[in-house]
CSV table of C-alpha atoms and ligand atoms in Angstrom, one decimal:
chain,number,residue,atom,x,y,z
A,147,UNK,CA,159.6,182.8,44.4
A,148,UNK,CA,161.6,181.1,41.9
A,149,UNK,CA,165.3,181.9,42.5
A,150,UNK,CA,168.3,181.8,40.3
A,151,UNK,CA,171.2,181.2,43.2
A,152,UNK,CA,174.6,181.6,41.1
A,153,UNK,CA,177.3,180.1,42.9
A,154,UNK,CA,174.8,177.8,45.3
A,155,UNK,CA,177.3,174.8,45.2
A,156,UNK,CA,180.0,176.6,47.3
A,157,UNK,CA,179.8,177.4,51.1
A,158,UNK,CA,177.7,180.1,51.5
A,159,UNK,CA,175.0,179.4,48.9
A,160,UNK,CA,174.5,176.0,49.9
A,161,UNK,CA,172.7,176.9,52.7
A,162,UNK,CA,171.4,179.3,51.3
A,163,UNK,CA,169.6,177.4,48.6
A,164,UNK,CA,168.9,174.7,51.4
A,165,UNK,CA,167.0,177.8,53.6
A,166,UNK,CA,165.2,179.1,50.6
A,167,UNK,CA,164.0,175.7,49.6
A,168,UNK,CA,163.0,174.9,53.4
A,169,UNK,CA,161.1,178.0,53.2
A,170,UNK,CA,158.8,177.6,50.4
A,171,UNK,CA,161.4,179.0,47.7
A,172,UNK,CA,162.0,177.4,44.0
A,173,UNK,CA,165.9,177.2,43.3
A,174,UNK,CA,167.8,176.5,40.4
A,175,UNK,CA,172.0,176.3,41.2
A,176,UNK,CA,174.3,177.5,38.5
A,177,UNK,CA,177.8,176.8,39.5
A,178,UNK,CA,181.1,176.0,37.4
A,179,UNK,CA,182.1,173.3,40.1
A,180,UNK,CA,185.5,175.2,40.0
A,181,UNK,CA,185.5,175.3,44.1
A,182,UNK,CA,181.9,174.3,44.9
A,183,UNK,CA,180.9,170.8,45.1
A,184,UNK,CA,178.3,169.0,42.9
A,185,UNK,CA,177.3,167.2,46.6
A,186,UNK,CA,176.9,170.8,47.9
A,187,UNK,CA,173.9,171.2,45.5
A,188,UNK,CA,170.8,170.8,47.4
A,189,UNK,CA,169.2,167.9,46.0
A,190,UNK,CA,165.9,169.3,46.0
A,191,UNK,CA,167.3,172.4,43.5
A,192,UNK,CA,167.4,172.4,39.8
A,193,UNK,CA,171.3,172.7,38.6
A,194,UNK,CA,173.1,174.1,35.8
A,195,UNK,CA,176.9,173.7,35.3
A,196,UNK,CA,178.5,176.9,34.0
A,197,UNK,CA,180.5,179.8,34.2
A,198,UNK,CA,179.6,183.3,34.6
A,199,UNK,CA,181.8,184.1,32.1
A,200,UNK,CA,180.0,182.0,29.5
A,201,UNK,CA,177.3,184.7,28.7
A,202,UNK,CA,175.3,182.9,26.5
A,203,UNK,CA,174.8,180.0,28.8
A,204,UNK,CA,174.2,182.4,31.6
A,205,UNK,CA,171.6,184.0,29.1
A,206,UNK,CA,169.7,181.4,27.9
A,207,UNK,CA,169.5,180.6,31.9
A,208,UNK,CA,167.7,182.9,32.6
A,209,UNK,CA,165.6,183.6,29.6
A,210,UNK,CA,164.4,180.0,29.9
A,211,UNK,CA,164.0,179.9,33.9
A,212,UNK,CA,161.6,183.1,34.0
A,213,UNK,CA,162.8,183.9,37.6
A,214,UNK,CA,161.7,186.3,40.0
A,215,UNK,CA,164.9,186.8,41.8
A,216,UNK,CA,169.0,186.8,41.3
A,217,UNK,CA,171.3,185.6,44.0
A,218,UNK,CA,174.8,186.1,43.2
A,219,UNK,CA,177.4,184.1,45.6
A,220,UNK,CA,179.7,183.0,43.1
A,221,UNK,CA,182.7,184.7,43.2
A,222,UNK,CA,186.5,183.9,44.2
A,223,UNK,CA,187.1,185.2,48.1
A,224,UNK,CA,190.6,184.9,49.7
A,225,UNK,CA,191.8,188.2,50.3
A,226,UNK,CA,195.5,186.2,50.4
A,227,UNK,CA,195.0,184.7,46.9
A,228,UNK,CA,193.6,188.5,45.6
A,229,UNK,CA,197.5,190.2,46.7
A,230,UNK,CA,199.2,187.8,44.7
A,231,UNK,CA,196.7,187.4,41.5
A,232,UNK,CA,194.4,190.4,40.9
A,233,UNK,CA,193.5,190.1,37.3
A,234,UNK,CA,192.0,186.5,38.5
A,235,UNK,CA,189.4,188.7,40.9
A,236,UNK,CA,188.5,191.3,38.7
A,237,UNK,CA,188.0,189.4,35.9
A,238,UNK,CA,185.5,186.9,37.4
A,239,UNK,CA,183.8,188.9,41.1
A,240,UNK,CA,183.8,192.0,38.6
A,241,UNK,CA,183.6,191.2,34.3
A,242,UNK,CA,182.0,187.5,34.5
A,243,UNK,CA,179.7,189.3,37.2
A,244,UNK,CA,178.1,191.7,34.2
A,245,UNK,CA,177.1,188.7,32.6
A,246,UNK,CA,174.7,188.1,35.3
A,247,UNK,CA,173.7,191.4,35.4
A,248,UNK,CA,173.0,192.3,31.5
A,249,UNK,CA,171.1,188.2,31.3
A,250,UNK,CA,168.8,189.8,34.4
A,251,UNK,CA,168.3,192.8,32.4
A,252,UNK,CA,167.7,190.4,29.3
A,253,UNK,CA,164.8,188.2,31.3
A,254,UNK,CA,163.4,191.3,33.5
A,255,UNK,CA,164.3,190.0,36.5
A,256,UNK,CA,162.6,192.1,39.3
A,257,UNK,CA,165.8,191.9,41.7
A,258,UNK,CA,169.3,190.8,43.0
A,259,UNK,CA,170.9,189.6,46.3
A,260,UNK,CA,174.5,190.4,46.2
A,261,UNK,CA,177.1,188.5,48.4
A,262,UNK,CA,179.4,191.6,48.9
A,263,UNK,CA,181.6,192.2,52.1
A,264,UNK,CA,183.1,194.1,54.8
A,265,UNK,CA,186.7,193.9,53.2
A,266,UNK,CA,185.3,196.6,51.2
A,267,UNK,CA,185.5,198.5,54.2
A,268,UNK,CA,189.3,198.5,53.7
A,269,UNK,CA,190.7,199.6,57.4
A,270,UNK,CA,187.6,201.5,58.9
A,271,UNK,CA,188.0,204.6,61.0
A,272,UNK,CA,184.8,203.7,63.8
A,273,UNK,CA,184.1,200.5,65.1
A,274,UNK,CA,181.3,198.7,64.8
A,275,UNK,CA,181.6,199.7,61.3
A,276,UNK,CA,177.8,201.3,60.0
A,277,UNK,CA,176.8,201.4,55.9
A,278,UNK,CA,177.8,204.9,55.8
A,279,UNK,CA,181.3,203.9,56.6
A,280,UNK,CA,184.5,205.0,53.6
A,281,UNK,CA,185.0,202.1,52.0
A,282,UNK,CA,189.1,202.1,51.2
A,283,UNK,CA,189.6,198.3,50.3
A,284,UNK,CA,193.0,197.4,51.4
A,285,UNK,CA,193.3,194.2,48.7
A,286,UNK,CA,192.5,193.3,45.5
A,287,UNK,CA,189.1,191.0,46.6
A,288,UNK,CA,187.6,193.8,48.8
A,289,UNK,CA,188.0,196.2,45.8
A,290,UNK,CA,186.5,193.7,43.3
A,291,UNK,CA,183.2,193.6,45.5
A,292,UNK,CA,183.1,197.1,45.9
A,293,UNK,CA,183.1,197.5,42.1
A,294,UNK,CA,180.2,195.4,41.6
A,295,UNK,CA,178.6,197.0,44.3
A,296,UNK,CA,178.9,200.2,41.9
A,297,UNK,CA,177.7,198.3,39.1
A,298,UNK,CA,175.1,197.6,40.9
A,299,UNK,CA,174.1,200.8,41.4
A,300,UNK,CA,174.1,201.7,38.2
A,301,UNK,CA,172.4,198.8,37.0
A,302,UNK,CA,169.7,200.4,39.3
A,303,UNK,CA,169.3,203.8,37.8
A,304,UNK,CA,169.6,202.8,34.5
A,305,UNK,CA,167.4,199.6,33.8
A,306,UNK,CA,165.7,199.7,37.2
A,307,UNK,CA,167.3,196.5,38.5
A,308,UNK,CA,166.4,196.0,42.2
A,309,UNK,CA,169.3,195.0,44.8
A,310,UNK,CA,170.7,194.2,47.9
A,311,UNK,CA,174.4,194.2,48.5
A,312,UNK,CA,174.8,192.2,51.6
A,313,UNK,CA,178.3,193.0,53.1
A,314,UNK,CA,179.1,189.7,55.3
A,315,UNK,CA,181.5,189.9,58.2
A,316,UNK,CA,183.1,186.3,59.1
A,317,UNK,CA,180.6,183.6,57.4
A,318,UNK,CA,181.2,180.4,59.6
A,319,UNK,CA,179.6,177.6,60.7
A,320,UNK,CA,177.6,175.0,58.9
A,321,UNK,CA,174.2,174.1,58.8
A,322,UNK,CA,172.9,170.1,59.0
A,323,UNK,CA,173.9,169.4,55.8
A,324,UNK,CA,176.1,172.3,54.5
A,325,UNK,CA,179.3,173.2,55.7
A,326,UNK,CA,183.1,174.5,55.0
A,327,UNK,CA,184.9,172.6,52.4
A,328,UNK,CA,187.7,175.1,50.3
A,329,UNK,CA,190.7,173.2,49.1
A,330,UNK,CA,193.3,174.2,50.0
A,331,UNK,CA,191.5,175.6,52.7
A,332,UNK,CA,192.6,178.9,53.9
A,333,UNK,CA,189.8,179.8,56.9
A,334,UNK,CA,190.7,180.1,60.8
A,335,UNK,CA,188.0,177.9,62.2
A,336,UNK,CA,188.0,174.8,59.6
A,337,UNK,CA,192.0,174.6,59.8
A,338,UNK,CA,191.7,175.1,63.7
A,339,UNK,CA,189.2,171.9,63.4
A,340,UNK,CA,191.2,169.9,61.0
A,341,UNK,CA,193.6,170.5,63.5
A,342,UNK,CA,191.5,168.6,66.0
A,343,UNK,CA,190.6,166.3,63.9
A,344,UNK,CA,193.9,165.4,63.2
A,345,UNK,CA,194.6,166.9,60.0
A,346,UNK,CA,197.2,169.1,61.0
A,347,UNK,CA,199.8,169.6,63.4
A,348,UNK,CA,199.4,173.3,64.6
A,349,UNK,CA,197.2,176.1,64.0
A,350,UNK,CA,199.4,179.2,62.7
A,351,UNK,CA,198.7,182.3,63.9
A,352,UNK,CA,199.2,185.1,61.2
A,353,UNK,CA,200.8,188.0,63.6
A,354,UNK,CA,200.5,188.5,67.4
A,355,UNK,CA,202.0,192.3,66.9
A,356,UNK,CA,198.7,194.1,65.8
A,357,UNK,CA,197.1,197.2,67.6
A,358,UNK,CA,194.4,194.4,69.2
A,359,UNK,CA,194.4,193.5,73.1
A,360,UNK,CA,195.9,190.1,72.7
A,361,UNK,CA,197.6,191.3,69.3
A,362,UNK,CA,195.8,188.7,67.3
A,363,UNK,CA,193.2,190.1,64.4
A,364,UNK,CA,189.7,190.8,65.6
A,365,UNK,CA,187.5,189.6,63.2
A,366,UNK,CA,183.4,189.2,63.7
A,367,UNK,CA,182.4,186.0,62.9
A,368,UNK,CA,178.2,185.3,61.4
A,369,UNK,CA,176.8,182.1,61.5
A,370,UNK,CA,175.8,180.9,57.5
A,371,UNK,CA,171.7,180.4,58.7
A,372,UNK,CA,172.0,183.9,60.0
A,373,UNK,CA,173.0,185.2,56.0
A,374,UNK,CA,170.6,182.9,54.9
A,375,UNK,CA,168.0,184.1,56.7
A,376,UNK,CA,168.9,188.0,55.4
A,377,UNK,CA,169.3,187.0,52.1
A,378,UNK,CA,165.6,185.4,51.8
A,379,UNK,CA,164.2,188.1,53.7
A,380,UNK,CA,166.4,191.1,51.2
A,381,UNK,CA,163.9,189.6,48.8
A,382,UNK,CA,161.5,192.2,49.8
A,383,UNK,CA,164.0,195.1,50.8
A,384,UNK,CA,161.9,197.9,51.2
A,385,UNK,CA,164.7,199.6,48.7
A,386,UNK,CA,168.2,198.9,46.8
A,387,UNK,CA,170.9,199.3,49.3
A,388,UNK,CA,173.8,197.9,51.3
A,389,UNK,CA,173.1,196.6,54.6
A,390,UNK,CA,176.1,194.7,57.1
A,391,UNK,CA,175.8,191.4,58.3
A,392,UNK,CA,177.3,190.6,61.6
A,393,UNK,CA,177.1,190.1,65.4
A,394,UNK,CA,178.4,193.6,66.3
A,395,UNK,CA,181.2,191.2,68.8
A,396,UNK,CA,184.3,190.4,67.7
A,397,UNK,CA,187.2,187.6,68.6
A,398,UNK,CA,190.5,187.6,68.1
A,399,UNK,CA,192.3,184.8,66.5
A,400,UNK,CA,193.6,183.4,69.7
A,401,UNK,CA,190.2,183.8,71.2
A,402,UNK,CA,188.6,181.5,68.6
A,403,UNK,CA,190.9,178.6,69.2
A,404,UNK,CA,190.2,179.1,72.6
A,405,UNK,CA,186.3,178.3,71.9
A,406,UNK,CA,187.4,175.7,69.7
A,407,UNK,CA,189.5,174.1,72.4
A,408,UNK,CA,186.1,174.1,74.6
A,409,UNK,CA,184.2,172.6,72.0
A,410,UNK,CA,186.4,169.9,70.5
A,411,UNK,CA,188.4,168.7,74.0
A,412,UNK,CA,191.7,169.1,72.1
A,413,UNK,CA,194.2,171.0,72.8
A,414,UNK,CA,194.7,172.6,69.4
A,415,UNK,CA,198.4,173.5,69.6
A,416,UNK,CA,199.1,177.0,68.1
A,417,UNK,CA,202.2,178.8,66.4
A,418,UNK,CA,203.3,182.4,66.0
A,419,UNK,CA,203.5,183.1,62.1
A,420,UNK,CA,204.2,186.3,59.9
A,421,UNK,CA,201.3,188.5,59.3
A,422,UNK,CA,199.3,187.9,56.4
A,423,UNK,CA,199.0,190.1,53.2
A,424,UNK,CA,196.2,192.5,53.0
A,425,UNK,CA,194.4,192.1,57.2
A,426,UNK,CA,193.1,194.1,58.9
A,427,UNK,CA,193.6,194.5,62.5
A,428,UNK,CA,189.5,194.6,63.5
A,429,UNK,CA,186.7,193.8,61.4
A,430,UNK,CA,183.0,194.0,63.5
A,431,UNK,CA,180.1,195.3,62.0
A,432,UNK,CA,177.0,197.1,62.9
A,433,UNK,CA,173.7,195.3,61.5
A,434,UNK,CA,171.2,197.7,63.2
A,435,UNK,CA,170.5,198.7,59.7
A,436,UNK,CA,169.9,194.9,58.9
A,437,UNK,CA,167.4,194.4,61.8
A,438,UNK,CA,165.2,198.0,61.3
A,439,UNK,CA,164.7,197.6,57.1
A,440,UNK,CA,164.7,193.9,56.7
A,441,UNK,CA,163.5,192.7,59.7
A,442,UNK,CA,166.5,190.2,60.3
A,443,UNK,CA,167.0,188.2,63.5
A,444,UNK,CA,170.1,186.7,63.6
A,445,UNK,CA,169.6,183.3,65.9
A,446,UNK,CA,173.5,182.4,66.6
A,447,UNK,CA,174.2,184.5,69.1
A,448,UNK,CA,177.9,183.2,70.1
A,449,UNK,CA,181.1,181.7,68.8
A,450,UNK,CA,180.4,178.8,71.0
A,451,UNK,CA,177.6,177.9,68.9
A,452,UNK,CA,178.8,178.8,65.5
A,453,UNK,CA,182.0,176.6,66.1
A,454,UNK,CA,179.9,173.5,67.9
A,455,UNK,CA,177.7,173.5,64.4
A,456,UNK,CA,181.0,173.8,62.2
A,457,UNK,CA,182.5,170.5,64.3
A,458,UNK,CA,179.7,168.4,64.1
A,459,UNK,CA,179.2,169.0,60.2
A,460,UNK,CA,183.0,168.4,60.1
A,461,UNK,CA,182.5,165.2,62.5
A,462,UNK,CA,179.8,164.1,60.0
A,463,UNK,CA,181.2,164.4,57.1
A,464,UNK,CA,185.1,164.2,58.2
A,465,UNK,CA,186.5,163.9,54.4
A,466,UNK,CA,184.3,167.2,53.5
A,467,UNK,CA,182.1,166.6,50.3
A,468,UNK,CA,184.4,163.5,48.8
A,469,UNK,CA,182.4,160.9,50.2
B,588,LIG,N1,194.1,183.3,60.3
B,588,LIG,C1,195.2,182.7,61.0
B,588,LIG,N2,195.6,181.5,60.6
B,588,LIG,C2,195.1,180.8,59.6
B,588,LIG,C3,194.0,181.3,58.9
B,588,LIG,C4,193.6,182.6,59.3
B,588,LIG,O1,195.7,183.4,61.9
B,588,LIG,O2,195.5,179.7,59.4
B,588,LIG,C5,193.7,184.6,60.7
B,588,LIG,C6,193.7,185.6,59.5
B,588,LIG,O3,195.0,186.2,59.4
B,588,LIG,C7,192.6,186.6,59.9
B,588,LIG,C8,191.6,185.7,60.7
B,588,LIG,O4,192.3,184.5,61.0
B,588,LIG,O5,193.1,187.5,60.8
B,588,LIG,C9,190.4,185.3,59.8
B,588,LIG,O6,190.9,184.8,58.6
B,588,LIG,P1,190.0,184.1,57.5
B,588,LIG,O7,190.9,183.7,56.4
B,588,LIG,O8,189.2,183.0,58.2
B,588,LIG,O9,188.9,185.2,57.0
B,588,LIG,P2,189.1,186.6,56.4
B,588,LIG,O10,189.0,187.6,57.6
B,588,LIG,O11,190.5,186.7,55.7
B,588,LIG,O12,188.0,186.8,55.5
């Protein structure tokens, strides 16, 4: 298929472009560079640099491209960020997103893979969480994604735009040539390995006092080749829908710099800090829906894994995308 991946210079849709390529796909990368990385662009994918926000541009994209297929990762994601600066979410996960939308209207695009996320689950009542879950957000970037998964939906019934709204638990790891580069960066397991890389001092840990067994936020981490994989196969969802993506195991913050400990040899000193705006105590997510209707088969099965892949991109490349 011939894909338009917006957002395929940042983390996530890096690989993702790298997968679909691998797998037979056409890709052109529309990215604004604002926190993706021109190197980040696989080189084997068309690019475009814009904004989402500039409707024309993202218009005349797709008009021009004739493509089969939307994927939409481009959007800003730290729930810490989102508590102190709404309007910045809304206006781009949510207003900048319609531009996307109405240009796929525009060029009759069959269908849309949407990076959404279980912050939309807000603080869920039953764990593993399932689709049919409320969905409360508890901060401003949860409740940005679970607007456009509305849009979405009405996108659907009125213009007959297919989608998938993909809600991602943890995304982590790296694949060969793509991996976790945010600055500042803000994610547990690349500041746990710039801590054994040197980078930094001490890993803080944002509360110990939560309802958890250790007291340390539970959180259910997914390897990025594992979304990858889901998003190229929610090509051909059998219908529009949401489906979770995640392991259905969870590790607490303290358990995570244990693995990374085992992984890296280093002893990763760790502090007690304040809780953090806007966590959740336990995130993990039930993908049964994922496996039935799409046919997914998640490959990473463990955090020992997913971490290993994350150090040796970041032993690789040790300055992220600057060199
Ligand atoms: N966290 C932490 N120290 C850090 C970064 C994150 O204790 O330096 C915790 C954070 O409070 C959360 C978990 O690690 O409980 C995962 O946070 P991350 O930002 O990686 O992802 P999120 O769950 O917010 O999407």
């Amino acid at each position: 298929m011939k894909i338009f991946v917006a957002g395929g210079a940042g983390y996530i849709g890096s690989a993702c472009t790298e997968y679909l390529i691998d797998n037979g796909h056409e890709v052109t990368v529309f990215d604004s560079l604002e926190t993706g990385h021109r190197d980040a662009v696989d080189k084997r994918a068309e690019f475009i640099e814009g904004n989402l926000a500039d409707k024309d541009l993202v218009v005349k994209s797709m008009v021009e491209g004739k493509f089969e297929a939307i994927m939409h990762f481009a959007a800003y994601s730290l729930v810490g960020e989102s508590m102190t600066d709404p309007g910045k979410y809304f206006r781009n996960n949510v207003a900048s997103g319609i531009n996307l939308l109405d240009a796929a209207v525009e060029a009759k695009v069959r269908t849309i893979v949407f990076s959404s996320t279980c912050a939309t689950y807000g603080e869920p009542e039953i764990i593993p969480i399932t689709e049919s879950e409320k969905q409360c957000p508890i901060n401003p970037y949860g409740e940005s994604k679970l607007a456009f998964e509305k849009i979405l939906k009405w996108y659907h019934e009125v213009y007959g735009l297919e989608y998938a709204a993909l809600r991602y638990f943890n995304a982590s790891g790296a694949s060969k040539n793509f991996g976790e580069d945010h600055s500042p960066e803000t994610h547990l397991i690349p500041i746990v390995l710039q801590v054994a890389q040197g980078k930094r001092e001490h890993i803080m840990m944002f509360g110990d006092d939560y309802d958890t067994p250790d007291g340390t936020c539970i959180r259910d981490y997914i390897h990025i080749l594992d979304l990858a994989q889901a998003h190229m196969l929610a090509l051909n969802a059998p219908r529009s829908g949401h489906y979770n993506l995640g392991t259905g195991k969870g590790l607490s913050v303290k358990e995570i710099i244990d693995v990374a400990r085992e992984v890296t040899g280093h002893p990763i000193p760790a502090q007690i800090a304040p809780r953090r705006d806007g966590d959740p105590p336990r995130l993990i997510g039930c993908a049964d829906l994922a496996k039935k209707e799409l046919g997914w088969k998640p490959q990473y099965e463990n955090a020992n894994d997913i971490i290993q892949s994350a150090w040796d991109w970041s032993q690789k490349y040790p300055n992220g995308y600057e060199n």
